[in-house]
Short mmCIF file of C-alpha atoms in Angstrom, two decimals:
data_model
loop_
_atom_site.label_atom_id
_atom_site.label_comp_id
_atom_site.label_asym_id
_atom_site.label_seq_id
_atom_site.Cartn_x
_atom_site.Cartn_y
_atom_site.Cartn_z
CA MET A 229 60.91 72.14 56.27
CA SER A 230 58.74 74.60 54.92
CA SER A 231 55.47 73.25 52.82
CA THR A 232 55.53 76.21 50.14
CA SER A 233 57.89 78.12 47.83
CA ASN A 234 60.05 81.09 49.95
CA LEU A 235 60.08 82.39 46.34
CA GLN A 236 56.19 82.24 46.20
CA ARG A 237 55.84 83.77 49.43
CA VAL A 238 58.10 86.98 48.95
CA LEU A 239 56.15 86.85 45.12
CA SER A 240 52.72 86.79 46.65
CA ALA A 241 53.54 89.65 49.16
CA GLY A 242 54.23 91.71 46.55
CA HIS A 243 58.30 92.02 47.40
CA PHE A 244 61.13 92.64 44.67
CA ALA A 245 61.99 89.17 44.43
CA VAL A 246 66.12 88.28 44.16
CA THR A 247 67.19 84.87 42.77
CA GLY A 248 70.84 83.10 42.41
CA GLU A 249 72.51 80.69 40.90
CA VAL A 250 74.78 78.03 41.85
CA GLY A 251 75.99 75.72 39.24
CA PRO A 252 76.71 71.94 40.88
CA PRO A 253 80.22 71.00 40.95
CA THR A 254 81.62 68.50 38.17
CA GLY A 255 82.52 66.05 40.52
CA ALA A 256 80.65 64.34 43.53
CA ASP A 257 81.80 67.01 45.62
CA ALA A 258 78.84 67.64 48.33
CA GLN A 259 81.31 70.14 49.94
CA ALA A 260 82.08 72.66 47.24
CA LEU A 261 78.21 73.24 47.17
CA LYS A 262 78.44 73.89 51.15
CA ALA A 263 81.24 76.33 50.67
CA LYS A 264 78.94 78.02 47.79
CA ALA A 265 75.71 77.96 50.45
CA ASP A 266 78.13 79.21 53.09
CA ILE A 267 78.58 82.14 50.75
CA LEU A 268 75.20 82.90 49.36
CA ARG A 269 73.01 82.25 52.28
CA GLY A 270 70.51 85.16 52.94
CA CYS A 271 71.28 87.34 49.94
CA CYS A 272 68.49 85.73 47.74
CA ASP A 273 65.38 84.06 47.76
CA ALA A 274 66.12 80.99 45.81
CA TYR A 275 68.99 79.86 44.12
CA ASN A 276 68.73 78.32 40.66
CA VAL A 277 70.47 74.91 40.34
CA THR A 278 71.52 74.43 36.81
CA ASP A 279 70.78 71.08 34.88
CA ASN A 280 73.69 69.66 33.17
CA GLN A 281 74.26 73.41 31.67
CA THR A 282 76.16 73.71 28.46
CA ALA A 283 75.91 70.07 28.36
CA VAL A 284 78.48 69.24 30.55
CA VAL A 285 78.28 66.63 32.88
CA ARG A 286 77.64 67.63 36.64
CA MET A 287 76.33 66.79 39.60
CA SER A 288 72.27 66.38 39.04
CA SER A 289 69.89 69.16 39.80
CA ILE A 290 68.29 67.42 41.91
CA ALA A 291 70.94 65.93 44.18
CA ALA A 292 72.55 69.37 44.27
CA SER A 293 68.78 70.88 45.23
CA ALA A 294 68.57 68.45 48.05
CA ILE A 295 72.05 69.24 49.54
CA LEU A 296 71.33 73.20 49.06
CA LEU A 297 68.08 72.64 50.90
CA ALA A 298 69.66 70.64 53.80
CA GLU A 299 71.95 73.83 53.80
CA GLY A 300 68.91 75.99 54.39
CA LEU A 301 68.72 77.66 50.98
CA GLU A 302 65.84 77.42 48.88
CA PRO A 303 66.57 75.58 45.33
CA VAL A 304 65.31 76.19 42.15
CA MET A 305 65.62 73.21 40.73
CA GLN A 306 66.20 73.49 36.75
CA MET A 307 64.93 70.84 34.35
CA VAL A 308 65.65 70.21 30.63
CA CYS A 309 63.99 68.52 27.92
CA ARG A 310 67.48 67.47 26.38
CA ASP A 311 68.11 64.46 28.74
CA ARG A 312 64.83 62.59 30.29
CA ASN A 313 62.07 61.18 28.30
CA ARG A 314 58.35 62.39 29.91
CA ILE A 315 58.74 59.45 32.19
CA ALA A 316 61.94 60.09 33.85
CA ILE A 317 60.93 64.14 34.18
CA GLN A 318 57.95 63.35 35.97
CA SER A 319 59.57 60.51 38.33
CA ASP A 320 62.05 63.10 39.16
CA ILE A 321 59.82 65.83 39.42
CA LEU A 322 57.58 63.34 41.75
CA GLY A 323 60.99 62.63 43.93
CA ALA A 324 62.28 66.63 44.03
CA ALA A 325 58.75 67.59 45.92
CA ALA A 326 59.15 64.59 48.36
CA LEU A 327 62.34 65.61 48.81
CA GLY A 328 61.14 69.37 49.56
CA ILE A 329 61.87 70.94 46.12
CA ARG A 330 59.50 73.50 46.09
CA ASN A 331 60.57 75.23 42.49
CA CYS A 332 61.43 74.07 38.79
CA LEU A 333 62.34 75.97 35.95
CA CYS A 334 61.47 74.26 32.80
CA LEU A 335 63.97 74.64 30.05
CA SER A 336 64.92 73.13 26.52
CA GLY A 337 68.26 72.67 27.82
CA ASP A 338 71.68 73.51 25.64
CA HIS A 339 72.20 71.18 22.44
CA GLN A 340 74.62 68.45 23.11
CA SER A 341 77.26 69.70 20.78
CA PHE A 342 78.02 72.61 22.76
CA GLY A 343 80.34 71.09 25.41
CA ALA A 344 80.98 74.03 27.07
CA ALA A 345 81.08 75.98 23.89
CA GLY A 346 84.05 74.25 23.48
CA LYS A 347 86.54 74.50 26.38
CA LEU A 348 85.36 71.01 27.38
CA HIS A 349 84.97 67.77 25.41
CA GLY A 350 81.20 67.31 26.43
CA HIS A 351 79.54 64.74 24.83
CA PRO A 352 78.73 65.90 21.27
CA GLY A 353 78.15 61.92 20.32
CA ALA A 354 75.10 62.01 22.56
CA LYS A 355 71.69 61.33 21.63
CA ASN A 356 69.21 64.04 22.39
CA VAL A 357 65.74 63.42 23.87
CA TYR A 358 63.46 65.91 23.26
CA ASP A 359 60.04 63.65 23.97
CA ILE A 360 58.54 66.98 24.80
CA ASP A 361 59.20 70.28 24.90
CA SER A 362 59.72 73.48 27.91
CA VAL A 363 55.95 74.86 27.25
CA GLN A 364 54.91 70.94 27.32
CA LEU A 365 56.83 70.06 30.29
CA LEU A 366 55.34 73.18 31.81
CA SER A 367 52.25 72.24 31.67
CA ILE A 368 53.00 68.47 32.57
CA ILE A 369 54.19 69.62 35.89
CA ARG A 370 51.13 71.70 36.37
CA ASP A 371 48.75 69.20 35.83
CA LEU A 372 50.55 66.92 38.28
CA ARG A 373 50.37 69.38 40.77
CA ASP A 374 46.63 70.98 40.14
CA LYS A 375 44.65 67.53 38.69
CA SER A 376 47.09 64.86 40.59
CA LEU A 377 47.49 63.37 36.49
CA GLN A 378 50.29 62.21 34.80
CA GLN A 379 50.70 63.12 30.96
CA GLY A 380 49.67 59.44 30.16
CA GLY A 381 46.28 59.88 31.99
CA ASP A 382 47.07 57.90 35.75
CA SER A 383 46.79 59.36 38.66
CA VAL A 384 49.12 60.52 41.32
CA THR A 385 48.64 59.56 44.93
CA VAL A 386 50.13 62.69 46.00
CA ALA A 387 50.02 65.71 43.89
CA PRO A 388 53.67 67.28 43.99
CA ASP A 389 53.87 71.04 45.14
CA MET A 390 55.96 72.81 42.96
CA LEU A 391 55.89 76.76 41.74
CA ILE A 392 56.99 76.32 38.11
CA GLY A 393 59.11 79.13 35.83
CA ALA A 394 60.55 79.28 32.28
CA ALA A 395 63.04 81.19 30.74
CA TRP A 396 62.73 83.73 28.32
CA THR A 397 64.95 85.33 25.86
CA PRO A 398 63.10 88.73 25.31
CA LEU A 399 65.51 90.27 23.03
CA GLY A 400 66.52 86.98 20.81
CA ASP A 401 65.35 86.13 17.35
CA PRO A 402 62.75 86.19 15.68
CA ILE A 403 62.29 89.11 17.98
CA ASP A 404 58.28 89.55 16.55
CA PHE A 405 57.57 85.96 17.79
CA ARG A 406 59.36 86.51 21.45
CA VAL A 407 56.17 87.93 23.65
CA ILE A 408 54.24 85.02 21.78
CA ARG A 409 56.53 82.18 22.93
CA LEU A 410 56.05 84.14 26.67
CA ALA A 411 52.58 83.95 26.11
CA LYS A 412 52.64 80.49 24.85
CA LYS A 413 54.49 79.67 28.45
CA VAL A 414 52.13 81.67 30.69
CA ALA A 415 49.45 79.58 29.16
CA ALA A 416 51.44 76.43 29.73
CA GLY A 417 51.65 77.27 33.31
CA ALA A 418 54.64 79.35 33.77
CA GLN A 419 54.42 81.43 37.57
CA PHE A 420 57.80 82.84 37.50
CA ILE A 421 60.15 84.25 34.37
CA GLN A 422 63.73 84.82 34.43
CA THR A 423 64.78 86.16 31.47
CA GLN A 424 68.40 85.67 29.47
CA SER A 425 70.57 88.77 30.84
CA ILE A 426 69.82 92.06 29.96
CA PHE A 427 72.08 94.99 28.97
CA GLU A 428 69.95 96.82 26.76
CA VAL A 429 67.45 97.93 28.67
CA SER A 430 65.77 100.08 26.47
CA ARG A 431 65.16 97.46 24.28
CA PHE A 432 64.04 95.42 26.91
CA ALA A 433 61.55 98.29 28.64
CA GLU A 434 60.17 98.06 24.67
CA GLN A 435 59.85 94.53 24.93
CA MET A 436 57.79 94.96 28.41
CA LYS A 437 55.60 97.43 27.03
CA LEU A 438 53.88 94.40 24.43
CA VAL A 439 54.05 92.14 27.72
CA ARG A 440 52.01 94.74 29.53
CA ASN A 441 49.88 95.18 26.40
CA GLU A 442 48.96 91.39 26.52
CA GLY A 443 48.41 91.59 30.25
CA LEU A 444 51.04 89.02 30.60
CA HIS A 445 52.92 90.90 33.78
CA GLU A 446 49.81 90.23 35.77
CA LYS A 447 49.96 86.57 34.95
CA VAL A 448 53.44 85.81 35.68
CA ALA A 449 56.24 87.23 37.94
CA ILE A 450 59.03 88.53 35.31
CA LEU A 451 62.23 88.44 37.02
CA ALA A 452 65.33 90.04 34.44
CA GLY A 453 68.29 88.61 34.17
CA ILE A 454 71.48 90.18 35.46
CA ILE A 455 74.86 88.72 34.65
CA VAL A 456 77.84 90.01 36.39
CA PRO A 457 80.28 91.68 33.89
CA LYS A 458 83.85 90.68 34.47
CA SER A 459 85.44 92.23 32.08
CA ALA A 460 85.34 93.81 28.49
CA GLY A 461 86.30 90.13 27.07
CA MET A 462 83.60 88.46 28.32
CA LEU A 463 81.18 91.16 27.25
CA ARG A 464 82.91 91.07 23.74
CA TYR A 465 82.41 87.22 23.92
CA MET A 466 78.64 87.32 25.05
CA ASN A 467 77.91 89.80 22.46
CA LYS A 468 79.27 87.79 19.63
CA ASN A 469 78.52 84.61 20.93
CA VAL A 470 75.22 84.15 23.20
CA ALA A 471 72.40 84.12 21.11
CA GLY A 472 69.48 86.76 22.24
CA VAL A 473 72.22 89.05 24.18
CA THR A 474 73.74 92.04 22.89
CA VAL A 475 75.65 94.08 25.19
CA PRO A 476 76.17 98.00 23.97
CA ASP A 477 79.46 99.49 22.76
CA GLU A 478 79.16 102.12 25.33
CA LEU A 479 79.42 99.20 28.28
CA ILE A 480 82.22 97.32 26.57
CA GLU A 481 84.21 100.24 26.05
CA ARG A 482 83.36 101.35 30.16
CA MET A 483 84.87 98.02 31.43
CA ASP A 484 87.46 98.38 28.72
CA GLN A 485 88.80 101.78 30.65
CA ALA A 486 87.97 100.75 34.21
CA SER A 487 91.19 100.69 36.47
CA ASP A 488 89.35 98.61 39.16
CA ARG A 489 87.20 95.84 36.71
CA LYS A 490 85.62 94.06 39.37
CA GLU A 491 84.69 97.64 41.12
CA GLU A 492 83.20 98.44 37.89
CA GLY A 493 81.57 94.85 37.32
CA LEU A 494 79.60 95.70 40.48
CA LYS A 495 78.63 99.42 39.29
CA VAL A 496 77.35 98.27 36.18
CA THR A 497 75.33 94.93 37.44
CA VAL A 498 73.74 97.58 40.40
CA GLU A 499 72.72 100.39 37.81
CA LEU A 500 70.83 97.65 35.95
CA ILE A 501 68.97 96.20 38.46
CA GLU A 502 68.35 99.61 39.28
CA GLN A 503 67.27 100.31 35.88
CA VAL A 504 65.08 97.01 34.94
CA LYS A 505 63.36 97.43 38.95
CA ALA A 506 61.95 100.81 37.59
CA ILE A 507 60.34 98.97 34.40
CA GLU A 508 56.58 98.23 35.39
CA GLY A 509 55.81 94.49 35.20
CA VAL A 510 59.54 93.74 36.50
CA ARG A 511 59.19 91.71 40.00
CA GLY A 512 62.13 90.84 40.41
CA VAL A 513 65.53 90.20 39.57
CA HIS A 514 67.96 86.68 38.83
CA ILE A 515 71.69 87.76 39.16
CA GLN A 516 74.41 85.30 37.68
CA ALA A 517 77.40 85.76 38.67
CA ILE A 518 79.59 82.80 36.69
CA GLU A 519 82.14 80.99 38.78
CA ALA A 520 81.86 84.13 40.92
CA GLU A 521 79.04 83.79 43.62
CA HIS A 522 81.15 85.65 46.15
CA LEU A 523 80.21 88.96 44.19
CA ILE A 524 76.65 87.94 44.89
CA PRO A 525 75.94 89.19 48.91
CA GLU A 526 78.22 92.61 47.80
CA ILE A 527 75.82 93.60 44.85
CA VAL A 528 72.61 92.60 46.38
CA LYS A 529 73.51 95.25 49.43
CA ARG A 530 74.55 97.86 47.27
CA ALA A 531 71.20 97.65 45.64
CA ASP A 532 69.50 97.91 48.55
CA LEU A 533 67.89 94.69 48.39
CA LEU A 534 68.91 93.52 52.54
CA PRO A 535 67.94 92.06 54.28
CA ARG A 536 65.68 89.26 51.98
CA PRO A 537 62.23 88.83 53.39
CA ALA A 538 62.67 86.14 56.16
CA SER A 539 61.09 82.34 55.10
CA GLY A 540 57.57 82.47 56.65
CA GLU A 541 57.38 86.41 57.01
CA ALA A 542 56.69 86.90 53.61
CA SER A 543 52.93 86.00 53.76
CA MET B 216 63.42 60.82 -1.53
CA ILE B 217 66.32 59.07 0.41
CA VAL B 218 69.75 60.77 0.66
CA ALA B 219 72.89 59.11 0.96
CA GLN B 220 76.70 59.89 1.32
CA ALA B 221 79.60 58.36 0.18
CA LYS B 222 81.76 56.24 2.82
CA ASP B 223 85.18 56.84 3.15
CA ILE B 224 87.08 54.44 0.91
CA ASN B 225 89.40 53.16 3.39
CA GLU B 226 86.51 52.08 5.65
CA ILE B 227 85.46 50.29 2.91
CA ALA B 228 88.73 48.84 1.61
CA ASP B 229 89.77 47.59 5.13
CA LYS B 230 86.55 45.30 5.51
CA LEU B 231 87.58 43.67 1.85
CA THR B 232 91.12 42.56 2.04
CA ASN B 233 90.31 38.77 2.40
CA TYR B 234 88.17 38.68 -0.75
CA GLU B 235 89.01 37.63 -4.49
CA LYS B 236 85.66 38.93 -6.55
CA ILE B 237 84.32 42.18 -4.84
CA LEU B 238 80.79 43.12 -6.55
CA VAL B 239 80.21 47.02 -6.42
CA ALA B 240 76.77 47.45 -6.80
CA GLY B 241 74.76 50.78 -7.32
CA CYS B 242 71.24 51.66 -7.22
CA ALA B 243 69.73 53.81 -9.70
CA THR B 244 66.82 55.45 -7.89
CA CYS B 245 67.38 58.08 -4.76
CA VAL B 246 71.15 57.36 -4.16
CA ALA B 247 71.86 57.93 -8.04
CA GLU B 248 69.83 61.46 -7.40
CA CYS B 249 71.92 62.41 -4.79
CA MET B 250 75.18 61.42 -6.24
CA ALA B 251 76.09 59.22 -3.68
CA GLY B 252 75.08 55.23 -5.26
CA GLY B 253 74.06 55.44 -8.88
CA GLU B 254 75.95 54.20 -12.21
CA LYS B 255 78.71 56.88 -12.27
CA GLU B 256 79.55 56.65 -8.33
CA VAL B 257 79.73 52.91 -8.92
CA ALA B 258 82.56 53.37 -11.34
CA ILE B 259 84.15 55.79 -9.23
CA THR B 260 84.25 53.55 -6.41
CA ALA B 261 85.25 50.72 -8.04
CA SER B 262 88.53 52.17 -9.47
CA ALA B 263 89.14 53.98 -6.01
CA LEU B 264 88.83 50.43 -4.45
CA ARG B 265 90.86 49.07 -6.84
CA MET B 266 93.63 51.49 -6.08
CA ALA B 267 92.85 51.09 -2.17
CA LEU B 268 93.12 47.30 -2.18
CA ARG B 269 96.22 47.45 -4.46
CA LEU B 270 98.04 49.67 -1.96
CA ARG B 271 97.18 47.18 0.64
CA GLY B 272 98.52 44.53 -1.37
CA CYS B 273 95.12 42.52 -2.66
CA GLN B 274 94.90 41.31 -5.88
CA ALA B 275 91.06 41.36 -5.70
CA GLN B 276 89.05 41.78 -9.33
CA VAL B 277 86.31 44.41 -8.36
CA ALA B 278 83.21 44.01 -11.10
CA GLU B 279 80.48 46.65 -11.25
CA VAL B 280 76.61 46.42 -11.84
CA THR B 281 73.82 48.73 -11.25
CA ALA B 282 70.42 47.49 -10.34
CA ASP B 283 67.32 49.90 -11.05
CA ARG B 284 66.35 49.68 -7.40
CA GLN B 285 67.85 47.26 -4.29
CA CYS B 286 64.69 47.68 -2.58
CA GLU B 287 62.34 45.58 -4.83
CA TRP B 288 62.74 41.89 -5.28
CA GLU B 289 62.06 41.99 -9.25
CA LEU B 290 64.74 44.19 -9.58
CA ILE B 291 67.12 42.48 -7.35
CA GLU B 292 66.96 39.37 -9.62
CA GLU B 293 67.81 41.06 -12.39
CA ILE B 294 71.60 41.34 -10.95
CA ALA B 295 71.26 38.21 -9.57
CA PRO B 296 73.91 36.64 -11.30
CA GLN B 297 76.40 39.02 -11.02
CA VAL B 298 76.08 39.39 -7.00
CA GLU B 299 76.07 35.44 -7.37
CA ALA B 300 79.83 35.58 -8.99
CA ALA B 301 80.88 37.45 -6.70
CA ASP B 302 82.44 36.96 -2.78
CA VAL B 303 81.33 40.03 -1.31
CA VAL B 304 79.18 42.53 -2.38
CA VAL B 305 79.66 46.52 -1.86
CA SER B 306 75.98 48.11 -2.00
CA LEU B 307 75.76 51.72 -2.79
CA ALA B 308 72.27 51.73 -2.15
CA CYS B 309 70.36 53.30 1.12
CA GLY B 310 70.17 51.11 4.28
CA VAL B 311 66.83 49.76 2.95
CA GLY B 312 68.80 48.60 -0.06
CA VAL B 313 71.60 46.78 1.56
CA ALA B 314 69.09 44.95 4.14
CA CYS B 315 67.27 43.97 1.17
CA MET B 316 70.23 42.30 -0.37
CA TRP B 317 70.93 40.47 2.40
CA ASP B 318 67.64 38.87 2.56
CA ARG B 319 68.13 37.68 -1.04
CA PHE B 320 71.56 36.76 -1.05
CA GLU B 321 72.22 35.94 2.82
CA PRO B 322 74.76 34.38 3.47
CA LYS B 323 77.02 36.38 1.13
CA PRO B 324 78.34 39.26 2.95
CA ILE B 325 76.68 42.85 1.49
CA ILE B 326 78.75 45.67 2.96
CA PRO B 327 77.70 49.16 2.95
CA GLY B 328 79.37 51.55 0.81
CA VAL B 329 77.37 54.68 1.64
CA ASN B 330 75.83 56.14 4.96
CA THR B 331 71.94 56.75 4.46
CA VAL B 332 71.63 59.93 6.08
CA PHE B 333 67.77 61.34 5.60
CA LEU B 334 64.69 62.00 4.03
CA GLY B 335 65.08 65.26 1.81
CA HIS B 336 65.35 66.71 -1.26
CA ARG B 337 68.14 69.04 -3.26
CA GLU B 338 67.76 72.58 -2.28
CA LYS B 339 70.26 73.69 -5.19
CA PRO B 340 73.18 71.87 -6.95
CA GLY B 341 75.92 70.26 -4.43
CA LEU B 342 73.37 70.88 -1.26
CA TRP B 343 70.79 68.44 0.18
CA LEU B 344 68.61 69.26 2.87
CA GLU B 345 66.66 66.76 5.21
CA ARG B 346 63.06 67.70 5.12
CA CYS B 347 60.74 64.61 6.74
CA ALA B 348 61.68 62.82 10.21
CA ALA B 349 59.40 60.00 8.79
CA CYS B 350 57.33 60.58 12.15
CA GLY B 351 54.24 58.92 10.94
CA ASP B 352 51.80 61.53 12.17
CA CYS B 353 52.06 64.60 9.85
CA THR B 354 50.91 67.70 10.81
CA ILE B 355 53.21 69.91 8.61
CA ASP B 356 50.44 72.29 7.78
CA ARG B 357 50.23 73.83 11.12
CA THR B 358 53.86 75.21 10.29
CA ALA B 359 53.23 76.59 7.00
CA GLY B 360 55.50 73.32 5.45
CA ILE B 361 58.56 73.43 7.32
CA CYS B 362 58.77 70.54 9.77
CA PRO B 363 60.57 70.90 13.17
CA ILE B 364 60.85 67.64 14.26
CA ALA B 365 63.20 67.14 11.44
CA ARG B 366 64.87 70.54 11.03
CA CYS B 367 65.23 72.30 14.75
CA ALA B 368 67.88 70.62 16.61
CA LYS B 369 65.69 69.81 19.13
CA SER B 370 62.79 69.11 17.40
CA LEU B 371 61.23 71.77 19.25
CA GLN B 372 56.97 72.06 18.75
CA ASN B 373 56.35 74.86 20.57
CA GLY B 374 58.66 78.01 18.64
CA PRO B 375 62.23 78.47 18.88
CA CYS B 376 64.34 77.99 21.64
CA GLY B 377 66.56 81.11 22.95
CA GLY B 378 69.09 80.00 20.24
CA SER B 379 67.98 81.63 17.19
CA THR B 380 69.96 84.58 16.09
CA ASP B 381 69.83 86.24 12.67
CA GLY B 382 68.12 83.28 10.87
CA LYS B 383 70.48 80.96 11.88
CA CYS B 384 70.80 78.07 14.55
CA GLU B 385 73.13 78.31 17.48
CA ILE B 386 74.79 75.07 16.84
CA ASP B 387 75.93 75.94 13.40
CA PRO B 388 76.19 78.94 11.98
CA GLU B 389 75.29 77.68 8.44
CA LEU B 390 72.35 76.00 9.76
CA ASP B 391 68.80 77.80 9.28
CA CYS B 392 66.60 78.25 12.73
CA ALA B 393 63.56 76.45 11.27
CA TRP B 394 61.43 78.46 13.34
CA HIS B 395 62.72 81.45 12.13
CA LEU B 396 61.68 80.46 8.82
CA ILE B 397 58.29 79.02 9.77
CA ILE B 398 57.68 82.27 11.58
CA GLU B 399 58.59 84.25 8.76
CA ARG B 400 56.28 82.06 6.36
CA LEU B 401 53.64 82.51 8.55
CA LYS B 402 54.13 86.52 9.27
CA ALA B 403 53.92 86.66 5.51
CA MET B 404 50.87 84.94 5.35
CA ASN B 405 49.52 87.17 8.27
CA GLN B 406 48.58 83.85 10.23
CA LEU B 407 51.55 84.13 13.01
CA ASP B 408 49.04 84.02 15.90
CA THR B 409 47.76 80.62 14.77
CA LEU B 410 51.35 80.01 16.78
CA ARG B 411 49.44 80.82 20.27
CA GLU B 412 47.82 77.52 20.43
CA ASN B 413 49.94 75.43 22.04
CA THR B 414 51.25 71.81 20.67
CA PRO B 415 50.66 69.52 23.55
CA PRO B 416 53.08 66.47 23.71
CA ARG B 417 53.20 64.17 20.97
CA ASP B 418 52.28 60.47 20.71
CA TRP B 419 55.88 59.09 19.27
CA SER B 420 54.43 55.47 19.16
CA THR B 421 53.92 56.51 15.31
CA SER B 422 57.88 57.20 15.03
CA ARG B 423 60.51 54.64 15.22
CA ASP B 424 60.05 54.73 18.91
CA GLY B 425 56.73 52.80 18.22
CA GLY B 426 58.75 49.87 17.26
CA PRO B 427 59.66 48.77 13.50
CA ARG B 428 57.30 50.05 11.78
CA ARG B 429 54.74 48.11 9.19
CA VAL B 430 52.41 49.81 6.74
CA VAL B 431 49.49 47.47 5.67
CA VAL B 432 47.35 47.60 2.57
CA GLU B 433 44.70 44.87 3.24
CA ASP B 434 43.25 44.94 -0.40
CA VAL B 435 46.03 43.93 -1.79
CA GLU B 436 47.93 41.82 0.91
CA GLU B 437 48.21 38.42 0.04
#
């Protein structure tokens, strides 16, 4: 088992990184994860494992990450502040590191009222925790790792080896604060960033210019978020309902008029990857194909991002 | 002030079907200000209860009284004769008032007639807003008078999550994003950069997480 993060090696070697996403099943179903692992193996450097995303109960990100690891895929374990206080979080970080998990993405978490955007019941009556926020979570894991110190001041016997990352919504409101918000996460210890999905590349490029002005692109590896469009309806829904995401009308129209929507979605995705790759300071992509993970290998191939640097070779 | 909201009359009436002498007791301070439990609401609640109980086949008498406050022993004492004469009291005071009434009149049942919802103020006629979470360690000056613990749905300490759109919170299009308000105010004051400093994890032991709280002022303690 590798003792260092493969994602970290790929980034340090200067490769353009590729991460994907694996949503854990809504059941105690290891087989579902193994099936996804078989589809995705070899096409990304690491795979995000969501933590009860949209506030719907799924297999825990720590367990699902361990299953992926056993399948030979490197997980990026997501951890949200909604469900755990600092005691539980630090305990889970130690456990995850002991299991060989080497990447953690620190998030605030979707509010419990979400319930899969109304598609499921969820648990809107749940009590949220928010003992700490995502910026504080970053600093807590950094101090566990670098100082062997818990947040309360006690020491840990073996520090967790963990690459830590954060999310960034570059085009979210209030827009004037977004680069400052990124700077706060970098100051708290973020080593990589995965952005909210980008459809307006030129506006994202403007934000990246501000990022470069602050020199943040040299302190943190920014991976641009790419969502694979499946239909015009999906894009309209995202445009209307997902905070921080605006989809240009031309793109919606293009998907609307496509005779082969799947093919058009793949083309759009590859174009978006090429466009964000050209922006200075973008050091990788985070590709999400929601409920369509099987498309990722083809996308990565068409974007000419294969083969991925083999584990252990990059350094 | 403490802001409360009337309970559904059926929820209260269902608890009263076995009593003959019912007292609806109002409180003339906070809950009167927020139109949930003052003298006027006592009259409305009492007449609604009379109807609701008649529909349930009950012949109970419903009396009315309003204390200046149900959270001070001297003022509770002023309504003691009416309380003593009743089998049960529906208190329209906040939870503090209901608890004090239990302490004074135990074992007489005191049933809450309102839900105590938050510490806040009247933003405009008909709208009350939560402003303070009583966390026990006030740092509201850092966020220009807008408390993110009370007003952000996630009580975030270091700026808005990705769910802020056009100044509104993604959990409710009617809800202002607290961080949007903070950022706009600090921008107008040319002090946005003060938010660059990271706020460390909070010590919640001063809040309810530290257990029930006490305030002792030594000079006056008996």
